[in-house]
């Protein structure tokens, strides 16, 4: 565990409270798939049918989606059956609207929809001019019918019904943590028809990938109570999950029972990138019958943790996702200086923050939907929206966070 703290000083800083003590053990996940887990996928077959390329800018993306909607992209003779663009707030990281907002400003739930500017000041993204422009863009998509109207309401089952439609493929593009966010990968080869879309360059040159940075800097998941008869033994036991060595307990946590769900790799076994493999998988996630913890509890996953298994041939979906993340998304993650570490507040501050945040989120969600769908004109009602956010307590919310950030980052 100390070796992880030494390698990643930000983890130790994150776990250390204002009094200089560490009270919890973290889970630290440095795998790129976890950090850059918000992605966009587009139907490559449709692009080929229409003679188009994977878009790189927001303007290019808009033109591609228009073509998907209007030009019989799937080539079945029906120009009206294509779902050009959709998404889901409930499927894993399939919030297409959030992905597109990052062509205007950095916009991330892991950062509480804030970021740290060059002067060390916290900016609440949801009241900026940049977010207003982003909302106007999303409204244009809705007004032109370029995005599926169910994007605000459909759940995982709903989006999967569209993507796995029997017969002709009617599914154009969507965000998703991986293709399995909307496709049943094991049921067909349809997943091979999609290509990743890197964060799109916005009108002012903004291009961010969303960072799920909390696991990277350490998420506190384990504490020892005063009732523990041997805290030293408890720490020694969990330290075994941080070694990052050949038979790390982290592998057993992730994979299940050795000899049943996996075996240690033989000499000469290689992983997907041609390096010596650590283990060979014998079962899949659905076959382990409770023999694994699915990474529950503290531990350390190094950058290559998810691709350490033996692979024969051209690799598999996990390896592909790993490489796609490195190529298309990791280069566009925000600088660490923009990110806000989890912070510990006293009881009074916590209660106040929860009350304000709950009201801010509820009001924003309702108003955002009205702006995007055109029920309210964003230019006409923007000042009213800002005034209501202030009335709810936005300035006080930022004050509490800024004070704690200032004291934490000293």
Short mmCIF file of C-alpha atoms in Angstrom, two decimals:
data_model
loop_
_atom_site.label_atom_id
_atom_site.label_comp_id
_atom_site.label_asym_id
_atom_site.label_seq_id
_atom_site.Cartn_x
_atom_site.Cartn_y
_atom_site.Cartn_z
CA UNK A 1 0.00 0.00 0.00
CA UNK A 2 2.82 2.40 0.84
CA UNK A 3 4.36 1.70 -2.57
CA UNK A 4 1.11 2.86 -4.22
CA UNK A 5 1.13 6.03 -2.10
CA UNK A 6 4.75 6.65 -3.10
CA UNK A 7 4.03 6.11 -6.80
CA UNK A 8 0.88 8.27 -6.79
CA UNK A 9 1.27 11.09 -4.24
CA UNK A 10 -2.19 12.39 -5.15
CA UNK A 11 -3.70 9.20 -3.72
CA UNK A 12 -2.07 9.72 -0.33
CA UNK A 13 -3.06 13.39 -0.38
CA UNK A 14 -6.63 12.45 -1.18
CA UNK A 15 -6.81 9.95 1.67
CA UNK A 16 -5.24 12.29 4.27
CA UNK A 17 -7.72 14.43 6.21
CA UNK A 18 -7.11 17.93 7.53
CA UNK A 19 -5.69 16.62 10.81
CA UNK A 20 -2.95 14.76 8.93
CA UNK A 21 -4.33 11.27 9.54
CA UNK A 22 -5.62 8.55 7.19
CA UNK A 23 -8.82 6.90 8.40
CA UNK A 24 -9.81 4.80 5.37
CA UNK A 25 -8.16 2.48 2.88
CA UNK A 26 -8.78 3.23 -0.80
CA UNK A 27 -9.49 1.30 -3.92
CA UNK A 28 -7.14 2.71 -6.55
CA UNK A 29 -7.94 1.96 -10.17
CA UNK A 30 -5.49 3.27 -12.76
CA UNK A 31 -6.88 1.37 -15.74
CA UNK A 32 -7.61 3.68 -18.68
CA UNK A 33 -10.99 2.03 -19.33
CA UNK A 34 -12.13 3.14 -15.89
CA UNK A 35 -10.84 6.69 -16.01
CA UNK A 36 -11.99 7.53 -19.55
CA UNK A 37 -15.20 5.53 -19.48
CA UNK A 38 -17.47 7.98 -21.35
CA UNK A 39 -17.26 7.16 -25.06
CA UNK A 40 -19.20 7.69 -28.28
CA UNK A 41 -19.89 5.01 -30.89
CA UNK A 42 -21.03 5.43 -34.48
CA UNK A 43 -22.28 3.02 -37.14
CA UNK A 44 -19.33 2.48 -39.46
CA UNK A 45 -21.43 0.57 -42.00
CA UNK A 46 -23.71 3.57 -42.39
CA UNK A 47 -20.70 5.86 -42.80
CA UNK A 48 -19.37 3.60 -45.54
CA UNK A 49 -22.77 3.41 -47.22
CA UNK A 50 -22.91 7.22 -47.40
CA UNK A 51 -19.23 7.78 -48.23
CA UNK A 52 -18.59 9.58 -44.94
CA UNK A 53 -15.76 9.50 -42.43
CA UNK A 54 -15.84 9.30 -38.65
CA UNK A 55 -16.41 12.93 -37.58
CA UNK A 56 -13.74 14.84 -35.72
CA UNK A 57 -15.49 18.16 -35.12
CA UNK A 58 -18.93 18.96 -33.77
CA UNK A 59 -19.90 20.47 -37.12
CA UNK A 60 -18.83 17.29 -38.93
CA UNK A 61 -20.77 15.20 -36.42
CA UNK A 62 -23.91 17.24 -37.01
CA UNK A 63 -23.68 16.74 -40.77
CA UNK A 64 -23.17 12.99 -40.33
CA UNK A 65 -26.22 12.70 -38.08
CA UNK A 66 -28.27 14.69 -40.62
CA UNK A 67 -27.19 12.26 -43.31
CA UNK A 68 -28.05 9.29 -41.10
CA UNK A 69 -31.54 10.66 -40.60
CA UNK A 70 -32.32 11.78 -44.13
CA UNK A 71 -30.45 9.52 -46.57
CA UNK A 72 -31.54 5.92 -45.87
CA UNK A 73 -28.24 5.18 -44.18
CA UNK A 74 -28.94 1.47 -43.66
CA UNK A 75 -29.81 1.06 -47.32
CA UNK A 76 -33.06 -0.87 -46.88
CA UNK A 77 -35.13 1.49 -49.00
CA UNK A 78 -36.92 3.08 -46.03
CA UNK A 79 -35.50 6.56 -45.28
CA UNK A 80 -37.58 6.88 -42.11
CA UNK A 81 -36.58 3.88 -39.97
CA UNK A 82 -33.14 5.09 -38.85
CA UNK A 83 -32.54 6.28 -35.27
CA UNK A 84 -29.71 8.64 -36.14
CA UNK A 85 -28.65 9.55 -32.59
CA UNK A 86 -29.86 8.45 -29.19
CA UNK A 87 -28.64 7.76 -25.67
CA UNK A 88 -29.77 6.97 -22.16
CA UNK A 89 -29.31 8.62 -18.79
CA UNK A 90 -29.59 5.18 -17.16
CA UNK A 91 -27.47 2.84 -19.30
CA UNK A 92 -23.80 2.81 -18.32
CA UNK A 93 -22.24 6.12 -19.39
CA UNK A 94 -24.63 6.35 -22.35
CA UNK A 95 -25.59 9.99 -21.71
CA UNK A 96 -25.04 11.37 -25.19
CA UNK A 97 -25.95 14.91 -24.15
CA UNK A 98 -23.21 14.93 -21.52
CA UNK A 99 -20.64 13.66 -24.00
CA UNK A 100 -21.53 16.44 -26.47
CA UNK A 101 -21.38 19.15 -23.77
CA UNK A 102 -17.64 18.52 -23.51
CA UNK A 103 -17.20 20.18 -26.89
CA UNK A 104 -18.11 23.45 -25.14
CA UNK A 105 -16.61 23.17 -21.64
CA UNK A 106 -15.42 20.56 -19.19
CA UNK A 107 -18.59 18.94 -17.90
CA UNK A 108 -18.28 15.97 -15.56
CA UNK A 109 -20.41 14.42 -12.80
CA UNK A 110 -17.26 13.13 -11.07
CA UNK A 111 -16.23 16.77 -10.64
CA UNK A 112 -19.66 17.83 -9.32
CA UNK A 113 -20.03 19.74 -12.63
CA UNK A 114 -17.25 22.07 -11.51
CA UNK A 115 -13.62 22.53 -12.48
CA UNK A 116 -10.64 24.47 -11.14
CA UNK A 117 -9.57 27.38 -13.34
CA UNK A 118 -6.03 28.68 -13.85
CA UNK A 119 -6.36 30.92 -10.77
CA UNK A 120 -7.39 28.10 -8.45
CA UNK A 121 -11.04 29.19 -8.43
CA UNK A 122 -13.89 26.72 -8.71
CA UNK A 123 -16.20 27.24 -11.68
CA UNK A 124 -19.71 25.79 -11.60
CA UNK A 125 -20.10 24.77 -15.22
CA UNK A 126 -23.88 24.74 -15.29
CA UNK A 127 -24.17 28.54 -15.11
CA UNK A 128 -21.48 29.47 -17.63
CA UNK A 129 -21.89 31.04 -21.06
CA UNK A 130 -20.26 27.92 -22.51
CA UNK A 131 -22.95 25.65 -21.15
CA UNK A 132 -25.59 27.98 -22.54
CA UNK A 133 -24.08 27.56 -26.01
CA UNK A 134 -24.00 23.82 -25.51
CA UNK A 135 -27.69 23.81 -24.62
CA UNK A 136 -28.45 25.78 -27.79
CA UNK A 137 -26.66 23.13 -29.81
CA UNK A 138 -28.62 20.32 -28.17
CA UNK A 139 -31.85 22.22 -28.77
CA UNK A 140 -30.98 22.44 -32.45
CA UNK A 141 -30.59 18.64 -32.55
CA UNK A 142 -34.05 18.27 -31.03
CA UNK A 143 -35.66 20.90 -33.25
CA UNK A 144 -34.35 19.15 -36.37
CA UNK A 145 -35.32 15.72 -35.09
CA UNK A 146 -31.72 14.56 -35.21
CA UNK A 147 -31.75 13.00 -31.72
CA UNK A 148 -34.23 10.48 -30.42
CA UNK A 149 -36.86 12.15 -28.22
CA UNK A 150 -36.69 9.30 -25.69
CA UNK A 151 -33.08 10.15 -24.75
CA UNK A 152 -34.26 11.69 -21.43
CA UNK A 153 -36.44 8.76 -20.38
CA UNK A 154 -35.31 5.45 -21.87
CA UNK A 155 -33.56 2.95 -19.63
CA UNK A 156 -31.01 0.27 -20.47
CA UNK A 157 -33.66 -2.11 -21.78
CA UNK A 158 -35.12 0.62 -23.97
CA UNK A 159 -31.87 1.56 -25.68
CA UNK A 160 -30.95 -2.11 -26.11
CA UNK A 161 -34.24 -2.80 -27.84
CA UNK A 162 -33.35 -0.15 -30.40
CA UNK A 163 -29.75 -1.26 -30.89
CA UNK A 164 -30.56 -4.98 -31.06
CA UNK A 165 -33.54 -4.55 -33.35
CA UNK A 166 -33.99 -7.83 -35.28
CA UNK A 167 -33.49 -7.54 -39.00
CA UNK A 168 -32.13 -4.28 -40.36
CA UNK A 169 -29.90 -2.25 -38.06
CA UNK A 170 -31.70 1.02 -37.28
CA UNK A 171 -29.22 2.34 -34.70
CA UNK A 172 -26.84 5.11 -35.76
CA UNK A 173 -24.86 6.56 -32.85
CA UNK A 174 -24.87 6.81 -29.07
CA UNK A 175 -22.62 7.39 -26.12
CA UNK A 176 -21.75 4.36 -24.01
CA UNK A 177 -19.06 3.21 -21.61
CA UNK A 178 -18.59 0.30 -24.00
CA UNK A 179 -20.62 -1.21 -26.80
CA UNK A 180 -22.37 -3.45 -24.30
CA UNK A 181 -24.06 -0.34 -22.88
CA UNK A 182 -26.56 -0.71 -25.71
CA UNK A 183 -25.69 -3.91 -27.61
CA UNK A 184 -25.98 -7.54 -26.56
CA UNK A 185 -22.44 -8.35 -27.62
CA UNK A 186 -22.68 -12.11 -27.19
CA UNK A 187 -25.82 -12.45 -29.30
CA UNK A 188 -24.42 -11.31 -32.66
CA UNK A 189 -21.52 -9.62 -34.41
CA UNK A 190 -23.39 -6.32 -34.70
CA UNK A 191 -20.91 -4.72 -32.30
CA UNK A 192 -18.28 -5.02 -35.04
CA UNK A 193 -20.26 -2.50 -37.12
CA UNK A 194 -19.42 0.40 -34.77
CA UNK A 195 -16.39 2.67 -34.52
CA UNK A 196 -15.35 4.93 -31.65
CA UNK A 197 -15.68 8.70 -31.94
CA UNK A 198 -13.06 10.75 -30.11
CA UNK A 199 -14.21 13.82 -28.18
CA UNK A 200 -15.44 16.25 -30.79
CA UNK A 201 -13.75 19.60 -31.39
CA UNK A 202 -16.26 22.31 -30.53
CA UNK A 203 -16.76 25.75 -32.10
CA UNK A 204 -14.14 27.31 -29.80
CA UNK A 205 -11.70 24.41 -30.06
CA UNK A 206 -12.81 22.75 -26.80
CA UNK A 207 -12.30 18.97 -26.78
CA UNK A 208 -12.51 17.07 -23.49
CA UNK A 209 -12.89 13.45 -22.55
CA UNK A 210 -14.81 13.03 -19.30
CA UNK A 211 -12.60 11.84 -16.45
CA UNK A 212 -13.99 9.38 -13.96
CA UNK A 213 -11.09 10.43 -11.74
CA UNK A 214 -12.24 9.34 -8.29
CA UNK A 215 -10.97 5.72 -8.64
CA UNK A 216 -7.68 7.08 -10.01
CA UNK A 217 -6.95 9.17 -6.92
CA UNK A 218 -8.37 6.65 -4.46
CA UNK A 219 -11.92 6.06 -3.34
CA UNK A 220 -12.17 5.39 0.44
CA UNK A 221 -13.97 2.08 0.88
CA UNK A 222 -12.70 0.50 4.13
CA UNK A 223 -12.36 1.67 7.72
CA UNK A 224 -11.52 -0.14 10.95
CA UNK A 225 -13.75 0.50 13.96
CA UNK A 226 -12.64 0.75 17.57
CA UNK A 227 -14.16 -2.71 18.13
CA UNK A 228 -11.58 -4.43 15.93
CA UNK A 229 -9.40 -6.61 18.22
CA UNK A 230 -6.38 -6.51 15.87
CA UNK A 231 -6.29 -3.53 13.52
CA UNK A 232 -2.68 -4.32 12.57
CA UNK A 233 -3.74 -7.74 11.28
CA UNK A 234 -6.60 -6.21 9.34
CA UNK A 235 -4.25 -3.77 7.65
CA UNK A 236 -1.76 -6.53 6.83
CA UNK A 237 -4.53 -8.62 5.27
CA UNK A 238 -5.82 -5.86 3.02
CA UNK A 239 -2.27 -4.85 2.11
CA UNK A 240 -2.10 -8.11 0.15
CA UNK A 241 -4.52 -6.55 -2.36
CA UNK A 242 -2.03 -3.78 -3.22
CA UNK A 243 1.06 -5.76 -4.18
CA UNK A 244 0.52 -5.80 -7.97
CA UNK A 245 2.63 -8.95 -8.17
CA UNK A 246 2.18 -12.29 -9.91
CA UNK A 247 -0.42 -13.84 -7.58
CA UNK A 248 -1.84 -10.68 -6.10
CA UNK A 249 -4.99 -11.20 -4.02
CA UNK A 250 -6.50 -8.51 -6.25
CA UNK A 251 -6.60 -11.09 -9.05
CA UNK A 252 -8.58 -13.47 -6.85
CA UNK A 253 -10.92 -10.65 -5.89
CA UNK A 254 -11.45 -9.91 -9.59
CA UNK A 255 -11.35 -13.39 -11.12
CA UNK A 256 -12.60 -15.85 -8.49
CA UNK A 257 -11.12 -19.13 -7.29
CA UNK A 258 -7.72 -20.18 -8.55
CA UNK A 259 -7.88 -23.54 -10.29
CA UNK A 260 -11.60 -23.13 -10.97
CA UNK A 261 -12.00 -19.70 -12.53
CA UNK A 262 -8.41 -19.07 -13.54
CA UNK A 263 -4.92 -20.58 -13.44
CA UNK A 264 -1.60 -18.83 -13.36
CA UNK A 265 -0.13 -18.42 -16.84
CA UNK A 266 2.51 -20.81 -18.12
CA UNK A 267 5.86 -19.69 -19.42
CA UNK A 268 5.34 -18.50 -22.97
CA UNK A 269 1.71 -17.44 -22.47
CA UNK A 270 1.18 -13.93 -23.80
CA UNK A 271 -1.42 -11.27 -23.22
CA UNK A 272 -3.07 -9.25 -25.97
CA UNK A 273 -0.15 -6.83 -26.36
CA UNK A 274 2.47 -9.56 -26.62
CA UNK A 275 3.76 -9.35 -23.06
CA UNK A 276 3.95 -12.29 -20.63
CA UNK A 277 0.48 -13.04 -19.30
CA UNK A 278 -0.23 -13.26 -15.58
CA UNK A 279 -3.15 -15.69 -15.63
CA UNK A 280 -5.40 -17.66 -17.94
CA UNK A 281 -9.17 -17.31 -17.59
CA UNK A 282 -11.30 -20.45 -17.29
CA UNK A 283 -14.73 -18.91 -16.66
CA UNK A 284 -16.64 -15.72 -17.44
CA UNK A 285 -18.26 -13.23 -15.07
CA UNK A 286 -21.61 -15.00 -15.23
CA UNK A 287 -20.16 -18.41 -14.39
CA UNK A 288 -18.40 -17.74 -11.11
CA UNK A 289 -21.32 -18.39 -8.77
CA UNK A 290 -20.27 -15.97 -6.07
CA UNK A 291 -16.64 -17.10 -6.01
CA UNK A 292 -15.35 -13.60 -6.65
CA UNK A 293 -15.89 -10.17 -5.07
CA UNK A 294 -15.99 -8.19 -8.32
CA UNK A 295 -13.30 -5.81 -6.99
CA UNK A 296 -15.18 -5.08 -3.78
CA UNK A 297 -13.03 -3.50 -1.08
CA UNK A 298 -9.64 -1.76 -1.11
CA UNK A 299 -6.95 -2.67 -3.58
CA UNK A 300 -4.86 -1.48 -6.50
CA UNK A 301 -5.41 -2.04 -10.20
CA UNK A 302 -2.42 -0.98 -12.28
CA UNK A 303 -2.77 0.44 -15.77
CA UNK A 304 -2.56 -2.98 -17.42
CA UNK A 305 -4.62 -4.87 -14.82
CA UNK A 306 -7.55 -5.62 -17.13
CA UNK A 307 -5.44 -7.10 -19.96
CA UNK A 308 -3.11 -9.41 -18.04
CA UNK A 309 -4.80 -12.63 -19.08
CA UNK A 310 -3.70 -15.05 -21.79
CA UNK A 311 -5.01 -14.27 -25.27
CA UNK A 312 -4.64 -16.42 -28.34
CA UNK A 313 -5.11 -14.86 -31.77
CA UNK A 314 -6.26 -11.30 -32.29
CA UNK A 315 -7.47 -10.46 -28.80
CA UNK A 316 -10.96 -9.78 -27.52
CA UNK A 317 -13.44 -7.06 -26.58
CA UNK A 318 -11.64 -6.02 -23.36
CA UNK A 319 -8.34 -5.62 -25.15
CA UNK A 320 -10.01 -3.67 -27.94
CA UNK A 321 -11.65 -1.35 -25.42
CA UNK A 322 -8.31 -0.85 -23.66
CA UNK A 323 -6.59 0.22 -26.88
CA UNK A 324 -9.51 2.36 -28.05
CA UNK A 325 -9.40 4.21 -24.74
CA UNK A 326 -5.67 4.90 -25.05
CA UNK A 327 -5.96 6.03 -28.66
CA UNK A 328 -9.22 7.99 -28.69
CA UNK A 329 -9.97 9.24 -25.17
CA UNK A 330 -7.00 9.31 -22.79
CA UNK A 331 -5.23 12.08 -24.77
CA UNK A 332 -8.19 14.42 -24.18
CA UNK A 333 -8.61 13.99 -20.44
CA UNK A 334 -8.37 17.23 -18.45
CA UNK A 335 -5.22 18.13 -16.57
CA UNK A 336 -5.19 16.93 -12.98
CA UNK A 337 -5.12 20.57 -11.84
CA UNK A 338 -8.69 20.98 -13.12
CA UNK A 339 -10.02 18.09 -11.04
CA UNK A 340 -11.55 18.30 -7.59
CA UNK A 341 -10.55 15.65 -5.09
CA UNK A 342 -13.14 14.21 -2.73
CA UNK A 343 -13.16 16.42 0.37
CA UNK A 344 -14.23 15.79 3.95
CA UNK A 345 -16.61 18.36 5.42
CA UNK A 346 -17.81 18.75 8.98
CA UNK A 347 -21.36 17.75 9.87
CA UNK A 348 -22.85 21.23 9.50
CA UNK A 349 -21.17 21.83 6.14
CA UNK A 350 -22.23 18.42 4.87
CA UNK A 351 -25.87 18.99 5.75
CA UNK A 352 -25.83 22.42 4.11
CA UNK A 353 -24.15 21.12 0.96
CA UNK A 354 -26.57 18.23 0.63
CA UNK A 355 -29.58 20.51 0.98
CA UNK A 356 -28.29 23.00 -1.59
CA UNK A 357 -27.01 20.38 -4.02
CA UNK A 358 -30.25 18.43 -3.98
CA UNK A 359 -32.20 21.55 -4.90
CA UNK A 360 -29.66 22.69 -7.50
CA UNK A 361 -29.70 19.32 -9.25
CA UNK A 362 -33.48 19.01 -9.22
CA UNK A 363 -33.97 22.50 -10.64
CA UNK A 364 -31.24 22.12 -13.23
CA UNK A 365 -32.49 18.74 -14.46
CA UNK A 366 -36.02 20.07 -14.99
CA UNK A 367 -34.91 23.32 -16.62
CA UNK A 368 -32.24 21.66 -18.75
CA UNK A 369 -34.85 19.33 -20.24
CA UNK A 370 -37.13 22.29 -20.98
CA UNK A 371 -34.31 24.22 -22.66
CA UNK A 372 -33.10 21.29 -24.75
CA UNK A 373 -36.56 20.21 -25.91
CA UNK A 374 -37.59 23.78 -26.67
CA UNK A 375 -40.33 24.11 -24.06
CA UNK A 376 -38.42 27.16 -22.84
CA UNK A 377 -36.25 29.42 -24.97
CA UNK A 378 -32.77 29.47 -23.45
CA UNK A 379 -32.09 33.11 -24.40
CA UNK A 380 -35.41 34.34 -23.02
CA UNK A 381 -35.23 32.45 -19.72
CA UNK A 382 -31.48 32.31 -19.07
CA UNK A 383 -31.37 35.24 -16.63
CA UNK A 384 -34.35 33.81 -14.77
CA UNK A 385 -32.57 30.47 -14.57
CA UNK A 386 -29.38 32.05 -13.19
CA UNK A 387 -31.38 34.02 -10.61
CA UNK A 388 -33.12 30.88 -9.40
CA UNK A 389 -29.84 28.98 -9.09
CA UNK A 390 -28.52 31.84 -7.00
CA UNK A 391 -31.68 31.90 -4.90
CA UNK A 392 -31.27 28.18 -4.19
CA UNK A 393 -27.83 28.88 -2.77
CA UNK A 394 -25.22 28.44 -5.51
CA UNK A 395 -22.88 31.13 -4.14
CA UNK A 396 -22.93 29.58 -0.68
CA UNK A 397 -22.39 26.13 -2.20
CA UNK A 398 -19.31 27.37 -4.07
CA UNK A 399 -18.06 29.23 -0.99
CA UNK A 400 -18.05 26.06 1.12
CA UNK A 401 -16.31 24.07 -1.60
CA UNK A 402 -13.78 26.84 -2.35
CA UNK A 403 -12.82 27.21 1.32
CA UNK A 404 -12.32 23.48 1.71
CA UNK A 405 -10.41 23.27 -1.57
CA UNK A 406 -8.12 26.09 -0.46
CA UNK A 407 -7.35 24.38 2.85
CA UNK A 408 -7.00 20.94 1.31
CA UNK A 409 -4.64 21.93 -1.50
CA UNK A 410 -2.19 23.90 0.67
#
